Amino acid sequence: MAVKWKNPKERMQVAVIGGGMAGAELVRLASSRRLDITLIEPKHQVECQALYPDYMGGLVRVEDMTAPLRPFCEKVGAKLVNEKALAIEDHEVVCERTRVPFDVAVVATGAVQNYFGIRGVEHTFSLNTLEETMRAREYAESTYPDRIMVIGSGLTGIETACVLADSMETSIYVIEAMDRLLPVFPAGVSCRVEKALGRKGINVITNARVAEVTRDSIIFHDGSSLDCDMAIWTAGIKRCALSQDLDLPMNRGWIQTDQYLRAAENIFVLGDCAWVEIGGRIATKTGIEAERQASHTARNLHHLARGKPLKPYSILAGADHPLALISTGNGCALGVYGDSCLPVPSRLLHVVKRWIDKSITKRYL
Ligand SMILES: Cc1cc2nc3c(=O)[nH]c(=O)nc-3n(C[C@H](O)[C@H](O)[C@H](O)COP(=O)(O)OP(=O)(O)OC[C@H]3O[C@@H](n4cnc5c(N)ncnc54)[C@H](O)[C@@H]3O)c2cc1C
């Protein structure tokens, strides 16, 4: 269904909530004289999560993963409200101290780590935020643990285990609750990644559901336990506080969008906080999708401002056909495209991945 902006002659007020990969990219691409954009983001910088595992291994610096938001917003002519959004009321975003009026709002608040209510998670480290990643690296460097357990074998868990195996003389374990590594990827990919981990001496434990984490051990549901000196939790994400409180349609805990990436007539939802399901395909929660959804919505905002109909979104990296470059350490990466995966990790793919990841924050400088 096409929605028309009511007065194409006026500047449309757009409030973007969240200045991560989707929100910052939308602001960069949508900025123009037709749109009056306000970015609402409590952090002072845009951050590239994809480089956090490399940061754990001392391979990149904080400057490679971040770009300050204020100069970026000034450059593109957007306003920055350096606060957390608390609610959306009618045509206003309610922030900690400010109220931001809007004609169109864009929710791009990402996701937070999900601990599934497991006891003792305060003893674990997470790589979901820059602060947590810095805390994890500081701990690893200052205590030099003998045994590190990486809980969860998604992309973050695999890349973190590989980078640690390269940079530390320590026993690394990857613990997965399902029966294979990278359970959301095709089985052939899991098999190749498991071989790559085996070559690096990383211990893989599957079918192991963590029940509790203590200061020096991991306890499993079957009552068994493993000693550990450091536990890194990478097993799952969930919606953040704001998206829980919005009166918008939900699907499996995420905000459900339509084919135009809207959850209401004047509210678009992008990136990790969105449940994007179009034509039977489900978008993955990846940087690739966050960026594509942002560029598509930037174009649609311009259509709206000109009184033109919206264009439907088309998913590229779907759960049925993943698209990923997975760092396997030693300067190599595996490429995954649907069911296809290179038989061995390649240096060239790693160069490409590092270039893509580093170029993300450079766009905002
Ligand atoms: C360790 C790690 C490695 C990854 N590696 C890859 C990879 O190699 N390739 C890939 O494609 N993807 C990767 N991803 C996934 C990718 O980083 C995310 O899919 C992407 O960042 C999602 O973008 P987003 O804008 O939805 O969320 P984010 O980038 O997380 O941004 C959300 C923003 O919203 C802000 N926010 C939250 N609540 C509020 C509020 N109430 N008010 C205002 N602002 C708010 C946050 O401060 C944050 O800045 C990785 C993720 C992690 C954690």
JSON list of N, CA and C in Angstrom, two decimals, residues 9-59:
[
{"chain": "A", "resi": 9, "resn": "LYS", "atom": "N", "xyz": [5.22, 20.22, 0.05]},
{"chain": "A", "resi": 9, "resn": "LYS", "atom": "CA", "xyz": [5.96, 21.49, -0.02]},
{"chain": "A", "resi": 9, "resn": "LYS", "atom": "C", "xyz": [6.72, 21.77, 1.28]},
{"chain": "A", "resi": 10, "resn": "GLU", "atom": "N", "xyz": [6.28, 21.18, 2.38]},
{"chain": "A", "resi": 10, "resn": "GLU", "atom": "CA", "xyz": [6.95, 21.43, 3.67]},
{"chain": "A", "resi": 10, "resn": "GLU", "atom": "C", "xyz": [8.08, 20.44, 3.88]},
{"chain": "A", "resi": 11, "resn": "ARG", "atom": "N", "xyz": [9.06, 20.83, 4.72]},
{"chain": "A", "resi": 11, "resn": "ARG", "atom": "CA", "xyz": [10.13, 19.89, 5.06]},
{"chain": "A", "resi": 11, "resn": "ARG", "atom": "C", "xyz": [9.56, 18.83, 6.00]},
{"chain": "A", "resi": 12, "resn": "MET", "atom": "N", "xyz": [9.83, 17.58, 5.68]},
{"chain": "A", "resi": 12, "resn": "MET", "atom": "CA", "xyz": [9.31, 16.50, 6.52]},
{"chain": "A", "resi": 12, "resn": "MET", "atom": "C", "xyz": [10.23, 16.32, 7.72]},
{"chain": "A", "resi": 13, "resn": "GLN", "atom": "N", "xyz": [9.65, 16.27, 8.91]},
{"chain": "A", "resi": 13, "resn": "GLN", "atom": "CA", "xyz": [10.46, 16.09, 10.13]},
{"chain": "A", "resi": 13, "resn": "GLN", "atom": "C", "xyz": [10.64, 14.60, 10.39]},
{"chain": "A", "resi": 14, "resn": "VAL", "atom": "N", "xyz": [11.91, 14.18, 10.42]},
{"chain": "A", "resi": 14, "resn": "VAL", "atom": "CA", "xyz": [12.20, 12.75, 10.62]},
{"chain": "A", "resi": 14, "resn": "VAL", "atom": "C", "xyz": [13.01, 12.59, 11.90]},
{"chain": "A", "resi": 15, "resn": "ALA", "atom": "N", "xyz": [12.49, 11.78, 12.82]},
{"chain": "A", "resi": 15, "resn": "ALA", "atom": "CA", "xyz": [13.24, 11.47, 14.05]},
{"chain": "A", "resi": 15, "resn": "ALA", "atom": "C", "xyz": [13.81, 10.06, 13.93]},
{"chain": "A", "resi": 16, "resn": "VAL", "atom": "N", "xyz": [15.13, 9.94, 14.00]},
{"chain": "A", "resi": 16, "resn": "VAL", "atom": "CA", "xyz": [15.78, 8.63, 13.90]},
{"chain": "A", "resi": 16, "resn": "VAL", "atom": "C", "xyz": [16.24, 8.22, 15.29]},
{"chain": "A", "resi": 17, "resn": "ILE", "atom": "N", "xyz": [15.72, 7.13, 15.80]},
{"chain": "A", "resi": 17, "resn": "ILE", "atom": "CA", "xyz": [16.07, 6.68, 17.16]},
{"chain": "A", "resi": 17, "resn": "ILE", "atom": "C", "xyz": [17.12, 5.59, 17.04]},
{"chain": "A", "resi": 18, "resn": "GLY", "atom": "N", "xyz": [18.34, 5.89, 17.49]},
{"chain": "A", "resi": 18, "resn": "GLY", "atom": "CA", "xyz": [19.44, 4.92, 17.41]},
{"chain": "A", "resi": 18, "resn": "GLY", "atom": "C", "xyz": [20.42, 5.29, 16.32]},
{"chain": "A", "resi": 19, "resn": "GLY", "atom": "N", "xyz": [21.68, 5.54, 16.70]},
{"chain": "A", "resi": 19, "resn": "GLY", "atom": "CA", "xyz": [22.70, 5.95, 15.73]},
{"chain": "A", "resi": 19, "resn": "GLY", "atom": "C", "xyz": [23.75, 4.86, 15.56]},
{"chain": "A", "resi": 20, "resn": "GLY", "atom": "N", "xyz": [23.30, 3.61, 15.39]},
{"chain": "A", "resi": 20, "resn": "GLY", "atom": "CA", "xyz": [24.22, 2.51, 15.11]},
{"chain": "A", "resi": 20, "resn": "GLY", "atom": "C", "xyz": [24.33, 2.32, 13.60]},
{"chain": "A", "resi": 21, "resn": "MET", "atom": "N", "xyz": [24.55, 1.09, 13.19]},
{"chain": "A", "resi": 21, "resn": "MET", "atom": "CA", "xyz": [24.79, 0.84, 11.75]},
{"chain": "A", "resi": 21, "resn": "MET", "atom": "C", "xyz": [23.61, 1.26, 10.90]},
{"chain": "A", "resi": 22, "resn": "ALA", "atom": "N", "xyz": [22.39, 0.94, 11.32]},
{"chain": "A", "resi": 22, "resn": "ALA", "atom": "CA", "xyz": [21.22, 1.29, 10.50]},
{"chain": "A", "resi": 22, "resn": "ALA", "atom": "C", "xyz": [20.90, 2.78, 10.63]},
{"chain": "A", "resi": 23, "resn": "GLY", "atom": "N", "xyz": [20.83, 3.29, 11.87]},
{"chain": "A", "resi": 23, "resn": "GLY", "atom": "CA", "xyz": [20.40, 4.68, 12.09]},
{"chain": "A", "resi": 23, "resn": "GLY", "atom": "C", "xyz": [21.38, 5.69, 11.50]},
{"chain": "A", "resi": 24, "resn": "ALA", "atom": "N", "xyz": [22.68, 5.50, 11.74]},
{"chain": "A", "resi": 24, "resn": "ALA", "atom": "CA", "xyz": [23.67, 6.46, 11.24]},
{"chain": "A", "resi": 24, "resn": "ALA", "atom": "C", "xyz": [23.71, 6.42, 9.71]},
{"chain": "A", "resi": 25, "resn": "GLU", "atom": "N", "xyz": [23.59, 5.22, 9.16]},
{"chain": "A", "resi": 25, "resn": "GLU", "atom": "CA", "xyz": [23.62, 5.10, 7.70]},
{"chain": "A", "resi": 25, "resn": "GLU", "atom": "C", "xyz": [22.40, 5.78, 7.08]},
{"chain": "A", "resi": 26, "resn": "LEU", "atom": "N", "xyz": [21.26, 5.64, 7.74]},
{"chain": "A", "resi": 26, "resn": "LEU", "atom": "CA", "xyz": [20.05, 6.30, 7.22]},
{"chain": "A", "resi": 26, "resn": "LEU", "atom": "C", "xyz": [20.25, 7.82, 7.24]},
{"chain": "A", "resi": 27, "resn": "VAL", "atom": "N", "xyz": [20.79, 8.34, 8.35]},
{"chain": "A", "resi": 27, "resn": "VAL", "atom": "CA", "xyz": [21.00, 9.79, 8.44]},
{"chain": "A", "resi": 27, "resn": "VAL", "atom": "C", "xyz": [21.96, 10.24, 7.34]},
{"chain": "A", "resi": 28, "resn": "ARG", "atom": "N", "xyz": [23.02, 9.48, 7.12]},
{"chain": "A", "resi": 28, "resn": "ARG", "atom": "CA", "xyz": [24.01, 9.85, 6.10]},
{"chain": "A", "resi": 28, "resn": "ARG", "atom": "C", "xyz": [23.37, 9.89, 4.71]},
{"chain": "A", "resi": 29, "resn": "LEU", "atom": "N", "xyz": [22.55, 8.88, 4.41]},
{"chain": "A", "resi": 29, "resn": "LEU", "atom": "CA", "xyz": [22.01, 8.77, 3.05]},
{"chain": "A", "resi": 29, "resn": "LEU", "atom": "C", "xyz": [20.75, 9.59, 2.82]},
{"chain": "A", "resi": 30, "resn": "ALA", "atom": "N", "xyz": [20.01, 9.87, 3.90]},
{"chain": "A", "resi": 30, "resn": "ALA", "atom": "CA", "xyz": [18.71, 10.55, 3.71]},
{"chain": "A", "resi": 30, "resn": "ALA", "atom": "C", "xyz": [18.85, 12.06, 3.81]},
{"chain": "A", "resi": 31, "resn": "SER", "atom": "N", "xyz": [19.97, 12.55, 4.36]},
{"chain": "A", "resi": 31, "resn": "SER", "atom": "CA", "xyz": [20.08, 13.99, 4.60]},
{"chain": "A", "resi": 31, "resn": "SER", "atom": "C", "xyz": [19.92, 14.77, 3.30]},
{"chain": "A", "resi": 32, "resn": "SER", "atom": "N", "xyz": [19.04, 15.74, 3.34]},
{"chain": "A", "resi": 32, "resn": "SER", "atom": "CA", "xyz": [18.82, 16.59, 2.17]},
{"chain": "A", "resi": 32, "resn": "SER", "atom": "C", "xyz": [17.97, 17.77, 2.62]},
{"chain": "A", "resi": 33, "resn": "ARG", "atom": "N", "xyz": [17.79, 18.73, 1.69]},
{"chain": "A", "resi": 33, "resn": "ARG", "atom": "CA", "xyz": [17.01, 19.92, 2.05]},
{"chain": "A", "resi": 33, "resn": "ARG", "atom": "C", "xyz": [15.54, 19.59, 2.27]},
{"chain": "A", "resi": 34, "resn": "ARG", "atom": "N", "xyz": [15.09, 18.48, 1.74]},
{"chain": "A", "resi": 34, "resn": "ARG", "atom": "CA", "xyz": [13.67, 18.14, 1.88]},
{"chain": "A", "resi": 34, "resn": "ARG", "atom": "C", "xyz": [13.35, 17.60, 3.27]},
{"chain": "A", "resi": 35, "resn": "LEU", "atom": "N", "xyz": [14.36, 17.06, 3.94]},
{"chain": "A", "resi": 35, "resn": "LEU", "atom": "CA", "xyz": [14.11, 16.39, 5.22]},
{"chain": "A", "resi": 35, "resn": "LEU", "atom": "C", "xyz": [14.79, 17.13, 6.36]},
{"chain": "A", "resi": 36, "resn": "ASP", "atom": "N", "xyz": [14.07, 17.21, 7.47]},
{"chain": "A", "resi": 36, "resn": "ASP", "atom": "CA", "xyz": [14.60, 17.84, 8.68]},
{"chain": "A", "resi": 36, "resn": "ASP", "atom": "C", "xyz": [14.86, 16.70, 9.67]},
{"chain": "A", "resi": 37, "resn": "ILE", "atom": "N", "xyz": [16.12, 16.24, 9.71]},
{"chain": "A", "resi": 37, "resn": "ILE", "atom": "CA", "xyz": [16.40, 14.98, 10.44]},
{"chain": "A", "resi": 37, "resn": "ILE", "atom": "C", "xyz": [16.98, 15.26, 11.82]},
{"chain": "A", "resi": 38, "resn": "THR", "atom": "N", "xyz": [16.44, 14.56, 12.83]},
{"chain": "A", "resi": 38, "resn": "THR", "atom": "CA", "xyz": [17.03, 14.59, 14.18]},
{"chain": "A", "resi": 38, "resn": "THR", "atom": "C", "xyz": [17.43, 13.17, 14.54]},
{"chain": "A", "resi": 39, "resn": "LEU", "atom": "N", "xyz": [18.70, 13.01, 14.91]},
{"chain": "A", "resi": 39, "resn": "LEU", "atom": "CA", "xyz": [19.17, 11.69, 15.36]},
{"chain": "A", "resi": 39, "resn": "LEU", "atom": "C", "xyz": [19.18, 11.68, 16.88]},
{"chain": "A", "resi": 40, "resn": "ILE", "atom": "N", "xyz": [18.55, 10.67, 17.46]},
{"chain": "A", "resi": 40, "resn": "ILE", "atom": "CA", "xyz": [18.49, 10.52, 18.92]},
{"chain": "A", "resi": 40, "resn": "ILE", "atom": "C", "xyz": [19.38, 9.33, 19.29]},
{"chain": "A", "resi": 41, "resn": "GLU", "atom": "N", "xyz": [20.45, 9.58, 20.01]},
{"chain": "A", "resi": 41, "resn": "GLU", "atom": "CA", "xyz": [21.41, 8.50, 20.33]},
{"chain": "A", "resi": 41, "resn": "GLU", "atom": "C", "xyz": [22.16, 8.90, 21.61]},
{"chain": "A", "resi": 42, "resn": "PRO", "atom": "N", "xyz": [22.12, 8.06, 22.65]},
{"chain": "A", "resi": 42, "resn": "PRO", "atom": "CA", "xyz": [22.81, 8.42, 23.90]},
{"chain": "A", "resi": 42, "resn": "PRO", "atom": "C", "xyz": [24.34, 8.36, 23.81]},
{"chain": "A", "resi": 43, "resn": "LYS", "atom": "N", "xyz": [24.86, 7.55, 22.88]},
{"chain": "A", "resi": 43, "resn": "LYS", "atom": "CA", "xyz": [26.33, 7.45, 22.76]},
{"chain": "A", "resi": 43, "resn": "LYS", "atom": "C", "xyz": [26.85, 8.65, 21.97]},
{"chain": "A", "resi": 44, "resn": "HIS", "atom": "N", "xyz": [28.14, 8.93, 22.12]},
{"chain": "A", "resi": 44, "resn": "HIS", "atom": "CA", "xyz": [28.74, 10.06, 21.40]},
{"chain": "A", "resi": 44, "resn": "HIS", "atom": "C", "xyz": [29.34, 9.62, 20.08]},
{"chain": "A", "resi": 45, "resn": "GLN", "atom": "N", "xyz": [29.29, 8.35, 19.78]},
{"chain": "A", "resi": 45, "resn": "GLN", "atom": "CA", "xyz": [29.96, 7.86, 18.58]},
{"chain": "A", "resi": 45, "resn": "GLN", "atom": "C", "xyz": [29.18, 6.72, 17.94]},
{"chain": "A", "resi": 46, "resn": "VAL", "atom": "N", "xyz": [29.40, 6.56, 16.65]},
{"chain": "A", "resi": 46, "resn": "VAL", "atom": "CA", "xyz": [28.87, 5.38, 15.97]},
{"chain": "A", "resi": 46, "resn": "VAL", "atom": "C", "xyz": [29.96, 4.31, 16.08]},
{"chain": "A", "resi": 47, "resn": "GLU", "atom": "N", "xyz": [29.53, 3.07, 16.30]},
{"chain": "A", "resi": 47, "resn": "GLU", "atom": "CA", "xyz": [30.50, 1.99, 16.58]},
{"chain": "A", "resi": 47, "resn": "GLU", "atom": "C", "xyz": [30.28, 0.82, 15.62]},
{"chain": "A", "resi": 48, "resn": "CYS", "atom": "N", "xyz": [31.36, 0.17, 15.25]},
{"chain": "A", "resi": 48, "resn": "CYS", "atom": "CA", "xyz": [31.26, -0.98, 14.34]},
{"chain": "A", "resi": 48, "resn": "CYS", "atom": "C", "xyz": [31.50, -2.26, 15.14]},
{"chain": "A", "resi": 49, "resn": "GLN", "atom": "N", "xyz": [30.41, -2.97, 15.44]},
{"chain": "A", "resi": 49, "resn": "GLN", "atom": "CA", "xyz": [30.51, -4.19, 16.25]},
{"chain": "A", "resi": 49, "resn": "GLN", "atom": "C", "xyz": [31.32, -5.28, 15.58]},
{"chain": "A", "resi": 50, "resn": "ALA", "atom": "N", "xyz": [31.30, -5.30, 14.24]},
{"chain": "A", "resi": 50, "resn": "ALA", "atom": "CA", "xyz": [31.97, -6.39, 13.52]},
{"chain": "A", "resi": 50, "resn": "ALA", "atom": "C", "xyz": [33.47, -6.46, 13.83]},
{"chain": "A", "resi": 51, "resn": "LEU", "atom": "N", "xyz": [34.03, -5.34, 14.32]},
{"chain": "A", "resi": 51, "resn": "LEU", "atom": "CA", "xyz": [35.47, -5.35, 14.63]},
{"chain": "A", "resi": 51, "resn": "LEU", "atom": "C", "xyz": [35.77, -5.70, 16.09]},
{"chain": "A", "resi": 52, "resn": "TYR", "atom": "N", "xyz": [34.74, -5.92, 16.92]},
{"chain": "A", "resi": 52, "resn": "TYR", "atom": "CA", "xyz": [35.02, -6.21, 18.34]},
{"chain": "A", "resi": 52, "resn": "TYR", "atom": "C", "xyz": [35.88, -7.47, 18.53]},
{"chain": "A", "resi": 53, "resn": "PRO", "atom": "N", "xyz": [35.60, -8.59, 17.80]},
{"chain": "A", "resi": 53, "resn": "PRO", "atom": "CA", "xyz": [36.48, -9.74, 18.01]},
{"chain": "A", "resi": 53, "resn": "PRO", "atom": "C", "xyz": [37.95, -9.41, 17.68]},
{"chain": "A", "resi": 54, "resn": "ASP", "atom": "N", "xyz": [38.18, -8.65, 16.60]},
{"chain": "A", "resi": 54, "resn": "ASP", "atom": "CA", "xyz": [39.56, -8.26, 16.26]},
{"chain": "A", "resi": 54, "resn": "ASP", "atom": "C", "xyz": [40.16, -7.39, 17.35]},
{"chain": "A", "resi": 55, "resn": "TYR", "atom": "N", "xyz": [39.35, -6.55, 17.97]},
{"chain": "A", "resi": 55, "resn": "TYR", "atom": "CA", "xyz": [39.85, -5.71, 19.06]},
{"chain": "A", "resi": 55, "resn": "TYR", "atom": "C", "xyz": [40.29, -6.60, 20.24]},
{"chain": "A", "resi": 56, "resn": "MET", "atom": "N", "xyz": [39.54, -7.66, 20.49]},
{"chain": "A", "resi": 56, "resn": "MET", "atom": "CA", "xyz": [39.90, -8.59, 21.58]},
{"chain": "A", "resi": 56, "resn": "MET", "atom": "C", "xyz": [41.29, -9.16, 21.37]},
{"chain": "A", "resi": 57, "resn": "GLY", "atom": "N", "xyz": [41.65, -9.35, 20.10]},
{"chain": "A", "resi": 57, "resn": "GLY", "atom": "CA", "xyz": [42.96, -9.92, 19.78]},
{"chain": "A", "resi": 57, "resn": "GLY", "atom": "C", "xyz": [44.02, -8.85, 19.56]},
{"chain": "A", "resi": 58, "resn": "GLY", "atom": "N", "xyz": [43.68, -7.59, 19.83]},
{"chain": "A", "resi": 58, "resn": "GLY", "atom": "CA", "xyz": [44.66, -6.50, 19.67]},
{"chain": "A", "resi": 58, "resn": "GLY", "atom": "C", "xyz": [44.96, -6.18, 18.20]},
{"chain": "A", "resi": 59, "resn": "LEU", "atom": "N", "xyz": [44.06, -6.52, 17.30]},
{"chain": "A", "resi": 59, "resn": "LEU", "atom": "CA", "xyz": [44.33, -6.34, 15.87]},
{"chain": "A", "resi": 59, "resn": "LEU", "atom": "C", "xyz": [43.83, -5.00, 15.33]}
]
